[in-house]
GROMACS .gro file of C-alpha atoms in nm:
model
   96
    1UNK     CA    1   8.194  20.935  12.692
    2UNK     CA    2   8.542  20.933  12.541
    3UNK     CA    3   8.781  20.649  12.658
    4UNK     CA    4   9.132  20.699  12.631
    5UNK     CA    5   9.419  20.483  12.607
    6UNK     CA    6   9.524  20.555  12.959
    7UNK     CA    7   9.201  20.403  13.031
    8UNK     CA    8   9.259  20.144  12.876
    9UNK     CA    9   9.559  20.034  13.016
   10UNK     CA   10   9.415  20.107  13.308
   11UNK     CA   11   9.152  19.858  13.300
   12UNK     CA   12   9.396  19.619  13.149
   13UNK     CA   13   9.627  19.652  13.461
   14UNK     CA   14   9.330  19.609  13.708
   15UNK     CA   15   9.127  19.308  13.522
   16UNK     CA   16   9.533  19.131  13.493
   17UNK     CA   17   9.557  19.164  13.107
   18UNK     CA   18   9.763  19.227  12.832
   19UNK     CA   19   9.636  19.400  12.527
   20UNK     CA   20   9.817  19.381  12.184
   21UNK     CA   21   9.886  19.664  12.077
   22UNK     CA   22   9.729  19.589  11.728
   23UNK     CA   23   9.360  19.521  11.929
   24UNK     CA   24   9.392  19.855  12.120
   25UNK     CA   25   9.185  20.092  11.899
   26UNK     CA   26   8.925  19.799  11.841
   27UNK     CA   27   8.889  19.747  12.232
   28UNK     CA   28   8.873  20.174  12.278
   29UNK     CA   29   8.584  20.206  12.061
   30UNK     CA   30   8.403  19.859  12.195
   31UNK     CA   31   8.478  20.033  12.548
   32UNK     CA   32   8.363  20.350  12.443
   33UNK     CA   33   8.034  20.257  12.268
   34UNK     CA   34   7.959  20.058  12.559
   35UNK     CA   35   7.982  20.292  12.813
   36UNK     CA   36   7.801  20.574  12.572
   37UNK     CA   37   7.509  20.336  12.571
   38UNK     CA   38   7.500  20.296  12.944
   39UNK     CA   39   7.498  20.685  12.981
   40UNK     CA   40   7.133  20.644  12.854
   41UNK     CA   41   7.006  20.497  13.156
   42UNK     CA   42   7.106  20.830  13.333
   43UNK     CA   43   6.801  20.971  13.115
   44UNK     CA   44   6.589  20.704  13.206
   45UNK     CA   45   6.304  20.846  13.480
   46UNK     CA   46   6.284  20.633  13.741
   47UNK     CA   47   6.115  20.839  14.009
   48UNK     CA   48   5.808  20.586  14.018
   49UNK     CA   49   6.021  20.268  14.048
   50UNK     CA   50   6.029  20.125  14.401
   51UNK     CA   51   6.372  19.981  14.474
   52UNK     CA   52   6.414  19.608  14.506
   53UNK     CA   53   6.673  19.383  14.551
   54UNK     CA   54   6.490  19.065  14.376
   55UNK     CA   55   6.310  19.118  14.023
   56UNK     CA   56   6.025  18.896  14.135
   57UNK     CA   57   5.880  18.881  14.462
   58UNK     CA   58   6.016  18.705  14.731
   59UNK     CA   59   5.844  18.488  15.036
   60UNK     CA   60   5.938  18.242  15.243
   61UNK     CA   61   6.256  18.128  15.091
   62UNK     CA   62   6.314  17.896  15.372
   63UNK     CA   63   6.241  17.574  15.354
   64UNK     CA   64   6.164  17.337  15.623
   65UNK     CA   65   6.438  17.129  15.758
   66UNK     CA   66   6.358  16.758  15.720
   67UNK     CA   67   6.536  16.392  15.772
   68UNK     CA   68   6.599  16.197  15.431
   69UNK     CA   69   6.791  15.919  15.360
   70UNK     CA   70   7.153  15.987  15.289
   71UNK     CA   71   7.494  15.796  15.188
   72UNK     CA   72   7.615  15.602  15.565
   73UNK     CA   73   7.949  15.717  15.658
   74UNK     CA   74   8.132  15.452  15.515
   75UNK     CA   75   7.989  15.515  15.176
   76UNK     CA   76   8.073  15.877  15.187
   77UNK     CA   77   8.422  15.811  15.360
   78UNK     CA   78   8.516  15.535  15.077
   79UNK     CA   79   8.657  15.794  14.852
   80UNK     CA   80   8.840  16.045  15.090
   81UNK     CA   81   9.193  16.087  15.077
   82UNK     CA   82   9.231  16.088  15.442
   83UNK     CA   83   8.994  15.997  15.726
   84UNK     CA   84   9.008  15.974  16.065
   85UNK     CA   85   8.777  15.811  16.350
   86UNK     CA   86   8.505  15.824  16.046
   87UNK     CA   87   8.576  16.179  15.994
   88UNK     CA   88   8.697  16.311  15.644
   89UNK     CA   89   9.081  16.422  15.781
   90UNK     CA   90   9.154  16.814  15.601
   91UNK     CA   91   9.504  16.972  15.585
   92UNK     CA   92   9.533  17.277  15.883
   93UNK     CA   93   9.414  17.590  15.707
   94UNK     CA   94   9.453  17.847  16.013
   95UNK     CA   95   9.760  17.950  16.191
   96UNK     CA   96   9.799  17.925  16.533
   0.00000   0.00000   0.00000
């Protein structure tokens, strides 16, 4: 795969950066040899491989919800900015 300098920019503009120009042909050919390397995993057979969404095996990832011993409210409350009634008091975050 040959990246251009349109490409380039291109990325540069979506990701919110600014490129010297000096760095340009450095970041082309790091951006190029990248993406050459990835086009090997188009050779790559993978007609046998099951698809997963977890590398290792996953079961019963939920564990059981039990009481423990936790900070009382004033202890949790001591540091907040605002309370209120022994509730932590938040700015309004949705409109009406």
């Amino acid at each position: 795969m040959k990246v251009t300098k349109k490409d380039l920019e291109n990325v540069a503009v979506l990701s919110r950066l600014s490129i010297p120009e000096d760095k340009q042909d450095t970041y082309i050919e790091q951006m190029d040899a990248i993406l050459t390397y990835m086009d090997n995993l188009a050779e790559v057979d993978t007609d046998a491989v099951k698809p997963t969404t977890y590398a290792l095996p996953m079961s019963n990832v939920f564990r059981e919800d039990e009481v423990k011993p936790s900070l009382d409210r004033e202890a949790a409350l001591s540091n907040a900015p605002l309370k209120d009634n022994g509730y932590f008091k938040v700015p309004k975050v949705l409109e009406d």
